[in-house]
Amino acid sequence: MNAFWCETAIVAGNSSAPDAGPFGAPDGGRPAVPEVATGVRLETTDGRITAIETDIRPQPGDTTLMGVTFPAAANAHSHAFHRILRGRTHAGRGDFWVWREQMYRSASELTPEKYEKLATAVFAEMVVTGFSSVAEFHYVHHQPDGEAYPEPHAMELALARAAMSTGIRLTLLDTLYLTGGIGTPLSPEQARFGDAGVEAWLDRLLSLRTAIAKEFPSGSVGVGAALHSVRAVPEEALKVVAKHLPRDLPLHIHLSEQPAENSACMEAYGTTPTGLLERHGLLSSRLSAVHSTHLTEHDISLLGGASTTVVMCPSTEADLADGIGPARELCDAGATIALGTDQHAVIDPWVEMRTLEHGERLGSGQRGRFSPGELLHAATEGAARSMVTPIASSALHIGGICDLMVIDPSSTRTAGSKPLQLAFSATASDVTHVVIDGELIAAHGVHARLGSPGSLLAEALTEFS
């Protein structure tokens, strides 16, 4: 048993609130309501909180956490190799499609060895900023010419080893990517993303699940599935996925990130990307629709009615000039809002939280579109909803995973802020401690096992042009 004494902590008003079941289906009971408590003592066994006491002094042997202790964040959408591009894509004008060409050049330089080193640094950066789990949307499967590596899962296992070395929980989303656009073959730059067909991908996915379960039996690495987009997955392949994808896997897709995608889909299939998924029974509570920036009112109704998760990546959507997605409307329609860092222009759960709300304010002319509690939910329970690793909570409760991030409430940025409104003042620089699975794994921006992520990143990035 380990015990943590927290000066202040965000706990559940209903301390017996359960974790959600697979893909967010409730297991019963009431949802946790975040409340501020002081002198909070958490007892943990095997990484779970087994007892919570408040208004108590620390006991001998307790790990003391000064500041405000929150549940750690979950990152619902990541492309680890995109970290190469931070601070390198801002010369001149352009749009998403210009940026994509730069991204392809970076993808062409990856090898399993270089990717493991880079991903270790990226995941370490996530950990010290407050993330305890990540969904990695992975499509760089093969060698640059499209040939399989001698070890058929070399790239996937490199990512899994990187996650294990940092302590972050990984949902590895193996991605189907068959075409360069609707009715267009893969370009040479995309060759390493593709498979021979949807059946070959399903076979490889099954093989990957077996390999991951054998090499990482602890369950801290799990496999999910992703469709890159309706641009990269033809309608005939969607039919096969709908029929044969194992039902216990979460399914993610980039959806309506760009107007051009919507136009091409409408021309080819007579419907929007959301409508195409609905046509083939792919809208459900296990689906995570990433971005969902350019939707019709009917799209919003379909996604909400199916209880999908919609993953917003506000810092990336701003960086790429994607636009402002209808997050409030989606939430009101019944979708769960989640947050991710996507291309890692920023890795900071606090920035993502308030950028979501700021986008809403800019688009609507109204403040308070999302409450601080809703923002925290999007960064924790909402984001973890579509993962295969243990479900996060937006408030600490008995039975929950002991994943914690501690915020300094007296920094230049946070001084004077109310604890439940720190989403509007804190940044990752204010994260003083991170606990994952009941283990103190980072303090003041330094990873306990690996040291400074900045040094790791600087060294890894020297191998890329």
GROMACS .gro file of N, CA and C in nm, residues 181-324:
model
  432
  181GLY      N    1  -0.661   0.953  -5.165
  181GLY     CA    2  -0.779   1.038  -5.173
  181GLY      C    3  -0.888   0.952  -5.230
  182ILE      N    4  -1.010   1.001  -5.233
  182ILE     CA    5  -1.120   0.919  -5.284
  182ILE      C    6  -1.096   0.890  -5.432
  183GLY      N    7  -1.083   0.762  -5.464
  183GLY     CA    8  -1.056   0.720  -5.601
  183GLY      C    9  -0.915   0.743  -5.648
  184THR      N   10  -0.823   0.772  -5.555
  184THR     CA   11  -0.683   0.803  -5.590
  184THR      C   12  -0.590   0.705  -5.521
  185PRO      N   13  -0.495   0.645  -5.594
  185PRO     CA   14  -0.402   0.552  -5.529
  185PRO      C   15  -0.308   0.625  -5.434
  186LEU      N   16  -0.245   0.548  -5.346
  186LEU     CA   17  -0.145   0.606  -5.256
  186LEU      C   18  -0.032   0.667  -5.337
  187SER      N   19   0.014   0.781  -5.294
  187SER     CA   20   0.132   0.844  -5.354
  187SER      C   21   0.257   0.775  -5.300
  188PRO      N   22   0.372   0.796  -5.365
  188PRO     CA   23   0.495   0.737  -5.311
  188PRO      C   24   0.520   0.776  -5.165
  189GLU      N   25   0.485   0.898  -5.128
  189GLU     CA   26   0.506   0.944  -4.990
  189GLU      C   27   0.415   0.871  -4.892
  190GLN      N   28   0.305   0.817  -4.941
  190GLN     CA   29   0.208   0.748  -4.855
  190GLN      C   30   0.224   0.597  -4.856
  191ALA      N   31   0.318   0.546  -4.935
  191ALA     CA   32   0.327   0.401  -4.955
  191ALA      C   33   0.346   0.325  -4.823
  192ARG      N   34   0.422   0.381  -4.732
  192ARG     CA   35   0.451   0.309  -4.609
  192ARG      C   36   0.333   0.308  -4.512
  193PHE      N   37   0.229   0.384  -4.544
  193PHE     CA   38   0.111   0.388  -4.458
  193PHE      C   39   0.013   0.275  -4.489
  194GLY      N   40   0.021   0.219  -4.611
  194GLY     CA   41  -0.086   0.136  -4.663
  194GLY      C   42  -0.067  -0.013  -4.642
  195ASP      N   43  -0.175  -0.086  -4.666
  195ASP     CA   44  -0.173  -0.232  -4.668
  195ASP      C   45  -0.229  -0.279  -4.801
  196ALA      N   46  -0.216  -0.408  -4.828
  196ALA     CA   47  -0.261  -0.461  -4.957
  196ALA      C   48  -0.412  -0.448  -4.974
  197GLY      N   49  -0.484  -0.441  -4.866
  197GLY     CA   50  -0.630  -0.427  -4.870
  197GLY      C   51  -0.683  -0.435  -4.730
  198VAL      N   52  -0.815  -0.420  -4.716
  198VAL     CA   53  -0.874  -0.418  -4.583
  198VAL      C   54  -0.859  -0.553  -4.513
  199GLU      N   55  -0.867  -0.663  -4.589
  199GLU     CA   56  -0.850  -0.795  -4.526
  199GLU      C   57  -0.709  -0.812  -4.474
  200ALA      N   58  -0.608  -0.763  -4.550
  200ALA     CA   59  -0.470  -0.772  -4.503
  200ALA      C   60  -0.451  -0.690  -4.376
  201TRP      N   61  -0.517  -0.574  -4.370
  201TRP     CA   62  -0.509  -0.492  -4.247
  201TRP      C   63  -0.573  -0.565  -4.129
  202LEU      N   64  -0.689  -0.625  -4.150
  202LEU     CA   65  -0.754  -0.697  -4.041
  202LEU      C   66  -0.667  -0.812  -3.991
  203ASP      N   67  -0.600  -0.882  -4.083
  203ASP     CA   68  -0.510  -0.990  -4.043
  203ASP      C   69  -0.392  -0.934  -3.963
  204ARG      N   70  -0.337  -0.823  -4.011
  204ARG     CA   71  -0.223  -0.763  -3.941
  204ARG      C   72  -0.265  -0.711  -3.804
  205LEU      N   73  -0.386  -0.656  -3.796
  205LEU     CA   74  -0.438  -0.607  -3.668
  205LEU      C   75  -0.450  -0.720  -3.567
  206LEU      N   76  -0.502  -0.833  -3.610
  206LEU     CA   77  -0.513  -0.949  -3.522
  206LEU      C   78  -0.375  -0.996  -3.477
  207SER      N   79  -0.281  -1.001  -3.569
  207SER     CA   80  -0.145  -1.041  -3.536
  207SER      C   81  -0.082  -0.943  -3.437
  208LEU      N   82  -0.109  -0.813  -3.456
  208LEU     CA   83  -0.054  -0.713  -3.366
  208LEU      C   84  -0.111  -0.730  -3.225
  209ARG      N   85  -0.240  -0.754  -3.215
  209ARG     CA   86  -0.300  -0.775  -3.082
  209ARG      C   87  -0.233  -0.891  -3.010
  210THR      N   88  -0.205  -0.997  -3.083
  210THR     CA   89  -0.139  -1.113  -3.024
  210THR      C   90   0.003  -1.078  -2.978
  211ALA      N   91   0.075  -1.006  -3.064
  211ALA     CA   92   0.213  -0.970  -3.031
  211ALA      C   93   0.220  -0.877  -2.911
  212ILE      N   94   0.130  -0.779  -2.904
  212ILE     CA   95   0.131  -0.685  -2.792
  212ILE      C   96   0.094  -0.756  -2.662
  213ALA      N   97  -0.008  -0.841  -2.667
  213ALA     CA   98  -0.049  -0.914  -2.546
  213ALA      C   99   0.062  -1.004  -2.495
  214LYS      N  100   0.140  -1.061  -2.585
  214LYS     CA  101   0.250  -1.149  -2.545
  214LYS      C  102   0.366  -1.070  -2.486
  215GLU      N  103   0.402  -0.957  -2.549
  215GLU     CA  104   0.520  -0.883  -2.505
  215GLU      C  105   0.490  -0.788  -2.390
  216PHE      N  106   0.364  -0.743  -2.377
  216PHE     CA  107   0.328  -0.647  -2.273
  216PHE      C  108   0.206  -0.698  -2.197
  217PRO      N  109   0.223  -0.805  -2.120
  217PRO     CA  110   0.107  -0.868  -2.054
  217PRO      C  111   0.047  -0.787  -1.941
  218SER      N  112   0.113  -0.680  -1.897
  218SER     CA  113   0.061  -0.601  -1.785
  218SER      C  114  -0.068  -0.528  -1.818
  219GLY      N  115  -0.097  -0.509  -1.948
  219GLY     CA  116  -0.216  -0.437  -1.988
  219GLY      C  117  -0.196  -0.288  -2.001
  220SER      N  118  -0.075  -0.239  -1.977
  220SER     CA  119  -0.049  -0.095  -1.991
  220SER      C  120  -0.038  -0.052  -2.136
  221VAL      N  121  -0.026  -0.148  -2.227
  221VAL     CA  122  -0.032  -0.123  -2.371
  221VAL      C  123  -0.145  -0.207  -2.429
  222GLY      N  124  -0.235  -0.143  -2.498
  222GLY     CA  125  -0.345  -0.214  -2.562
  222GLY      C  126  -0.361  -0.167  -2.705
  223VAL      N  127  -0.433  -0.244  -2.784
  223VAL     CA  128  -0.451  -0.215  -2.927
  223VAL      C  129  -0.595  -0.174  -2.954
  224GLY      N  130  -0.610  -0.066  -3.029
  224GLY     CA  131  -0.738  -0.025  -3.084
  224GLY      C  132  -0.726  -0.013  -3.235
  225ALA      N  133  -0.831   0.033  -3.299
  225ALA     CA  134  -0.832   0.043  -3.445
  225ALA      C  135  -0.867   0.185  -3.487
  226ALA      N  136  -0.820   0.221  -3.606
  226ALA     CA  137  -0.853   0.352  -3.662
  226ALA      C  138  -0.868   0.341  -3.812
  227LEU      N  139  -0.956   0.423  -3.865
  227LEU     CA  140  -0.966   0.447  -4.009
  227LEU      C  141  -0.908   0.585  -4.031
  228HIS      N  142  -0.812   0.599  -4.121
  228HIS     CA  143  -0.750   0.730  -4.132
  228HIS      C  144  -0.854   0.838  -4.160
  229SER      N  145  -0.938   0.816  -4.257
  229SER     CA  146  -1.040   0.913  -4.298
  229SER      C  147  -1.120   0.850  -4.411
  230VAL      N  148  -1.230   0.912  -4.449
  230VAL     CA  149  -1.303   0.861  -4.565
  230VAL      C  150  -1.226   0.886  -4.693
  231ARG      N  151  -1.127   0.975  -4.689
  231ARG     CA  152  -1.041   0.995  -4.806
  231ARG      C  153  -0.950   0.874  -4.827
  232ALA      N  154  -0.911   0.809  -4.717
  232ALA     CA  155  -0.812   0.702  -4.724
  232ALA      C  156  -0.872   0.562  -4.713
  233VAL      N  157  -1.003   0.554  -4.687
  233VAL     CA  158  -1.069   0.424  -4.674
  233VAL      C  159  -1.193   0.423  -4.763
  234PRO      N  160  -1.189   0.351  -4.874
  234PRO     CA  161  -1.304   0.349  -4.967
  234PRO      C  162  -1.429   0.289  -4.903
  235GLU      N  163  -1.543   0.317  -4.965
  235GLU     CA  164  -1.670   0.269  -4.910
  235GLU      C  165  -1.674   0.117  -4.901
  236GLU      N  166  -1.622   0.046  -5.000
  236GLU     CA  167  -1.624  -0.100  -4.994
  236GLU      C  168  -1.546  -0.150  -4.873
  237ALA      N  169  -1.437  -0.082  -4.838
  237ALA     CA  170  -1.359  -0.123  -4.720
  237ALA      C  171  -1.435  -0.092  -4.591
  238LEU      N  172  -1.509   0.018  -4.591
  238LEU     CA  173  -1.591   0.049  -4.472
  238LEU      C  174  -1.691  -0.064  -4.444
  239LYS      N  175  -1.748  -0.120  -4.550
  239LYS     CA  176  -1.843  -0.229  -4.532
  239LYS      C  177  -1.777  -0.349  -4.464
  240VAL      N  178  -1.654  -0.379  -4.504
  240VAL     CA  179  -1.582  -0.492  -4.446
  240VAL      C  180  -1.547  -0.464  -4.300
  241VAL      N  181  -1.503  -0.343  -4.272
  241VAL     CA  182  -1.471  -0.306  -4.134
  241VAL      C  183  -1.594  -0.318  -4.047
  242ALA      N  184  -1.706  -0.268  -4.093
  242ALA     CA  185  -1.829  -0.273  -4.015
  242ALA      C  186  -1.868  -0.417  -3.982
  243LYS      N  187  -1.840  -0.508  -4.072
  243LYS     CA  188  -1.880  -0.648  -4.054
  243LYS      C  189  -1.780  -0.727  -3.972
  244HIS      N  190  -1.650  -0.699  -3.986
  244HIS     CA  191  -1.549  -0.790  -3.933
  244HIS      C  192  -1.460  -0.733  -3.823
  245LEU      N  193  -1.464  -0.603  -3.797
  245LEU     CA  194  -1.379  -0.550  -3.691
  245LEU      C  195  -1.428  -0.603  -3.556
  246PRO      N  196  -1.339  -0.659  -3.473
  246PRO     CA  197  -1.383  -0.710  -3.342
  246PRO      C  198  -1.455  -0.603  -3.261
  247ARG      N  199  -1.564  -0.641  -3.197
  247ARG     CA  200  -1.652  -0.547  -3.130
  247ARG      C  201  -1.592  -0.489  -3.003
  248ASP      N  202  -1.486  -0.552  -2.951
  248ASP     CA  203  -1.428  -0.502  -2.827
  248ASP      C  204  -1.322  -0.395  -2.849
  249LEU      N  205  -1.300  -0.358  -2.974
  249LEU     CA  206  -1.198  -0.257  -3.004
  249LEU      C  207  -1.261  -0.119  -3.021
  250PRO      N  208  -1.200  -0.016  -2.961
  250PRO     CA  209  -1.242   0.120  -2.996
  250PRO      C  210  -1.202   0.150  -3.140
  251LEU      N  211  -1.278   0.238  -3.204
  251LEU     CA  212  -1.253   0.274  -3.344
  251LEU      C  213  -1.247   0.426  -3.354
  252HIS      N  214  -1.138   0.477  -3.414
  252HIS     CA  215  -1.120   0.621  -3.431
  252HIS      C  216  -1.114   0.654  -3.580
  253ILE      N  217  -1.145   0.778  -3.613
  253ILE     CA  218  -1.135   0.826  -3.752
  253ILE      C  219  -1.119   0.977  -3.752
  254HIS      N  220  -1.034   1.029  -3.841
  254HIS     CA  221  -1.033   1.172  -3.870
  254HIS      C  222  -1.160   1.204  -3.949
  255LEU      N  223  -1.238   1.300  -3.902
  255LEU     CA  224  -1.367   1.325  -3.964
  255LEU      C  225  -1.387   1.473  -3.995
  256SER      N  226  -1.411   1.502  -4.121
  256SER     CA  227  -1.449   1.638  -4.164
  256SER      C  228  -1.355   1.744  -4.109
  257GLU      N  229  -1.224   1.716  -4.119
  257GLU     CA  230  -1.127   1.816  -4.073
  257GLU      C  231  -1.119   1.933  -4.170
  258GLN      N  232  -1.142   1.904  -4.299
  258GLN     CA  233  -1.129   2.007  -4.402
  258GLN      C  234  -1.254   2.009  -4.492
  259PRO      N  235  -1.296   2.127  -4.537
  259PRO     CA  236  -1.409   2.133  -4.630
  259PRO      C  237  -1.387   2.051  -4.756
  260ALA      N  238  -1.261   2.043  -4.802
  260ALA     CA  239  -1.232   1.966  -4.923
  260ALA      C  240  -1.268   1.819  -4.907
  261GLU      N  241  -1.251   1.766  -4.786
  261GLU     CA  242  -1.289   1.627  -4.761
  261GLU      C  243  -1.440   1.610  -4.775
  262ASN      N  244  -1.515   1.704  -4.721
  262ASN     CA  245  -1.660   1.697  -4.731
  262ASN      C  246  -1.706   1.703  -4.876
  263SER      N  247  -1.647   1.793  -4.952
  263SER     CA  248  -1.685   1.809  -5.092
  263SER      C  249  -1.657   1.683  -5.172
  264ALA      N  250  -1.539   1.626  -5.151
  264ALA     CA  251  -1.502   1.505  -5.224
  264ALA      C  252  -1.593   1.389  -5.187
  265CYS      N  253  -1.627   1.379  -5.061
  265CYS     CA  254  -1.715   1.271  -5.015
  265CYS      C  255  -1.855   1.288  -5.073
  266MET      N  256  -1.905   1.410  -5.072
  266MET     CA  257  -2.038   1.436  -5.127
  266MET      C  258  -2.043   1.403  -5.276
  267GLU      N  259  -1.937   1.438  -5.347
  267GLU     CA  260  -1.934   1.412  -5.491
  267GLU      C  261  -1.928   1.262  -5.520
  268ALA      N  262  -1.849   1.190  -5.439
  268ALA     CA  263  -1.830   1.047  -5.466
  268ALA      C  264  -1.945   0.961  -5.414
  269TYR      N  265  -1.999   0.997  -5.297
  269TYR     CA  266  -2.094   0.909  -5.230
  269TYR      C  267  -2.231   0.971  -5.206
  270GLY      N  268  -2.246   1.098  -5.240
  270GLY     CA  269  -2.375   1.162  -5.223
  270GLY      C  270  -2.413   1.191  -5.079
  271THR      N  271  -2.314   1.194  -4.991
  271THR     CA  272  -2.340   1.222  -4.850
  271THR      C  273  -2.214   1.277  -4.786
  272THR      N  274  -2.225   1.324  -4.663
  272THR     CA  275  -2.111   1.374  -4.588
  272THR      C  276  -2.032   1.257  -4.530
  273PRO      N  277  -1.910   1.281  -4.484
  273PRO     CA  278  -1.836   1.172  -4.418
  273PRO      C  279  -1.913   1.109  -4.302
  274THR      N  280  -1.980   1.192  -4.221
  274THR     CA  281  -2.061   1.137  -4.112
  274THR      C  282  -2.173   1.051  -4.167
  275GLY      N  283  -2.239   1.100  -4.272
  275GLY     CA  284  -2.346   1.023  -4.334
  275GLY      C  285  -2.298   0.890  -4.390
  276LEU      N  286  -2.175   0.890  -4.444
  276LEU     CA  287  -2.119   0.766  -4.498
  276LEU      C  288  -2.096   0.664  -4.387
  277LEU      N  289  -2.045   0.709  -4.273
  277LEU     CA  290  -2.026   0.618  -4.160
  277LEU      C  291  -2.161   0.566  -4.110
  278GLU      N  292  -2.260   0.653  -4.105
  278GLU     CA  293  -2.392   0.612  -4.060
  278GLU      C  294  -2.453   0.511  -4.156
  279ARG      N  295  -2.428   0.529  -4.284
  279ARG     CA  296  -2.480   0.438  -4.386
  279ARG      C  297  -2.436   0.294  -4.360
  280HIS      N  298  -2.316   0.279  -4.305
  280HIS     CA  299  -2.261   0.144  -4.286
  280HIS      C  300  -2.256   0.102  -4.139
  281GLY      N  301  -2.334   0.168  -4.055
  281GLY     CA  302  -2.347   0.125  -3.917
  281GLY      C  303  -2.223   0.146  -3.831
  282LEU      N  304  -2.142   0.245  -3.867
  282LEU     CA  305  -2.018   0.268  -3.794
  282LEU      C  306  -2.029   0.378  -3.688
  283LEU      N  307  -2.145   0.440  -3.676
  283LEU     CA  308  -2.166   0.538  -3.570
  283LEU      C  309  -2.217   0.466  -3.446
  284SER      N  310  -2.140   0.475  -3.338
  284SER     CA  311  -2.179   0.409  -3.213
  284SER      C  312  -2.097   0.469  -3.100
  285SER      N  313  -2.122   0.421  -2.979
  285SER     CA  314  -2.049   0.473  -2.863
  285SER      C  315  -1.903   0.433  -2.864
  286ARG      N  316  -1.863   0.338  -2.946
  286ARG     CA  317  -1.722   0.302  -2.951
  286ARG      C  318  -1.643   0.387  -3.053
  287LEU      N  319  -1.713   0.470  -3.129
  287LEU     CA  320  -1.646   0.552  -3.230
  287LEU      C  321  -1.597   0.683  -3.171
  288SER      N  322  -1.473   0.716  -3.202
  288SER     CA  323  -1.418   0.848  -3.169
  288SER      C  324  -1.392   0.922  -3.300
  289ALA      N  325  -1.465   1.030  -3.321
  289ALA     CA  326  -1.452   1.111  -3.442
  289ALA      C  327  -1.359   1.228  -3.410
  290VAL      N  328  -1.244   1.229  -3.474
  290VAL     CA  329  -1.140   1.328  -3.443
  290VAL      C  330  -1.160   1.453  -3.529
  291HIS      N  331  -1.154   1.566  -3.469
  291HIS     CA  332  -1.168   1.701  -3.526
  291HIS      C  333  -1.316   1.737  -3.546
  292SER      N  334  -1.383   1.673  -3.641
  292SER     CA  335  -1.526   1.702  -3.663
  292SER      C  336  -1.549   1.853  -3.674
  293THR      N  337  -1.466   1.917  -3.752
  293THR     CA  338  -1.464   2.063  -3.757
  293THR      C  339  -1.575   2.121  -3.845
  294HIS      N  340  -1.599   2.057  -3.959
  294HIS     CA  341  -1.692   2.113  -4.058
  294HIS      C  342  -1.811   2.018  -4.074
  295LEU      N  343  -1.910   2.035  -3.989
  295LEU     CA  344  -2.025   1.946  -3.984
  295LEU      C  345  -2.153   2.019  -4.020
  296THR      N  346  -2.248   1.946  -4.077
  296THR     CA  347  -2.382   1.999  -4.096
  296THR      C  348  -2.461   1.976  -3.968
  297GLU      N  349  -2.577   2.040  -3.959
  297GLU     CA  350  -2.665   2.017  -3.844
  297GLU      C  351  -2.706   1.870  -3.836
  298HIS      N  352  -2.727   1.808  -3.951
  298HIS     CA  353  -2.765   1.667  -3.951
  298HIS      C  354  -2.648   1.581  -3.902
  299ASP      N  355  -2.526   1.614  -3.943
  299ASP     CA  356  -2.409   1.542  -3.893
  299ASP      C  357  -2.404   1.548  -3.740
  300ILE      N  358  -2.424   1.666  -3.685
  300ILE     CA  359  -2.421   1.684  -3.540
  300ILE      C  360  -2.525   1.597  -3.473
  301SER      N  361  -2.643   1.594  -3.530
  301SER     CA  362  -2.751   1.512  -3.476
  301SER      C  363  -2.715   1.364  -3.479
  302LEU      N  364  -2.655   1.319  -3.590
  302LEU     CA  365  -2.617   1.178  -3.602
  302LEU      C  366  -2.509   1.141  -3.500
  303LEU      N  367  -2.406   1.222  -3.487
  303LEU     CA  368  -2.297   1.192  -3.395
  303LEU      C  369  -2.345   1.194  -3.251
  304GLY      N  370  -2.428   1.292  -3.217
  304GLY     CA  371  -2.481   1.298  -3.082
  304GLY      C  372  -2.577   1.185  -3.053
  305GLY      N  373  -2.664   1.154  -3.148
  305GLY     CA  374  -2.761   1.048  -3.128
  305GLY      C  375  -2.699   0.911  -3.112
  306ALA      N  376  -2.579   0.892  -3.169
  306ALA     CA  377  -2.509   0.764  -3.157
  306ALA      C  378  -2.418   0.759  -3.035
  307SER      N  379  -2.417   0.866  -2.954
  307SER     CA  380  -2.332   0.873  -2.833
  307SER      C  381  -2.184   0.855  -2.865
  308THR      N  382  -2.141   0.910  -2.978
  308THR     CA  383  -2.000   0.903  -3.013
  308THR      C  384  -1.917   0.992  -2.923
  309THR      N  385  -1.786   0.968  -2.924
  309THR     CA  386  -1.690   1.060  -2.866
  309THR      C  387  -1.635   1.147  -2.978
  310VAL      N  388  -1.629   1.276  -2.956
  310VAL     CA  389  -1.571   1.368  -3.054
  310VAL      C  390  -1.444   1.425  -2.993
  311VAL      N  391  -1.332   1.397  -3.058
  311VAL     CA  392  -1.202   1.438  -3.007
  311VAL      C  393  -1.162   1.570  -3.070
  312MET      N  394  -1.163   1.674  -2.991
  312MET     CA  395  -1.116   1.805  -3.035
  312MET      C  396  -0.969   1.821  -3.000
  313CYS      N  397  -0.893   1.882  -3.090
  313CYS     CA  398  -0.750   1.909  -3.067
  313CYS      C  399  -0.729   2.058  -3.090
  314PRO      N  400  -0.772   2.143  -2.996
  314PRO     CA  401  -0.782   2.287  -3.024
  314PRO      C  402  -0.652   2.353  -3.064
  315SER      N  403  -0.540   2.317  -3.002
  315SER     CA  404  -0.415   2.385  -3.038
  315SER      C  405  -0.372   2.347  -3.179
  316THR      N  406  -0.393   2.223  -3.218
  316THR     CA  407  -0.360   2.181  -3.354
  316THR      C  408  -0.455   2.242  -3.455
  317GLU      N  409  -0.584   2.241  -3.425
  317GLU     CA  410  -0.681   2.297  -3.519
  317GLU      C  411  -0.658   2.446  -3.542
  318ALA      N  412  -0.606   2.513  -3.439
  318ALA     CA  413  -0.568   2.653  -3.457
  318ALA      C  414  -0.439   2.665  -3.538
  319ASP      N  415  -0.342   2.582  -3.504
  319ASP     CA  416  -0.212   2.587  -3.572
  319ASP      C  417  -0.225   2.558  -3.722
  320LEU      N  418  -0.312   2.464  -3.758
  320LEU     CA  419  -0.328   2.424  -3.898
  320LEU      C  420  -0.436   2.504  -3.971
  321ALA      N  421  -0.496   2.602  -3.902
  321ALA     CA  422  -0.602   2.684  -3.961
  321ALA      C  423  -0.720   2.599  -4.006
  322ASP      N  424  -0.748   2.492  -3.931
  322ASP     CA  425  -0.860   2.403  -3.966
  322ASP      C  426  -0.994   2.474  -3.951
  323GLY      N  427  -1.008   2.549  -3.845
  323GLY     CA  428  -1.136   2.610  -3.812
  323GLY      C  429  -1.178   2.576  -3.671
  324ILE      N  430  -1.294   2.624  -3.630
  324ILE     CA  431  -1.347   2.601  -3.495
  324ILE      C  432  -1.465   2.505  -3.507
   0.00000   0.00000   0.00000
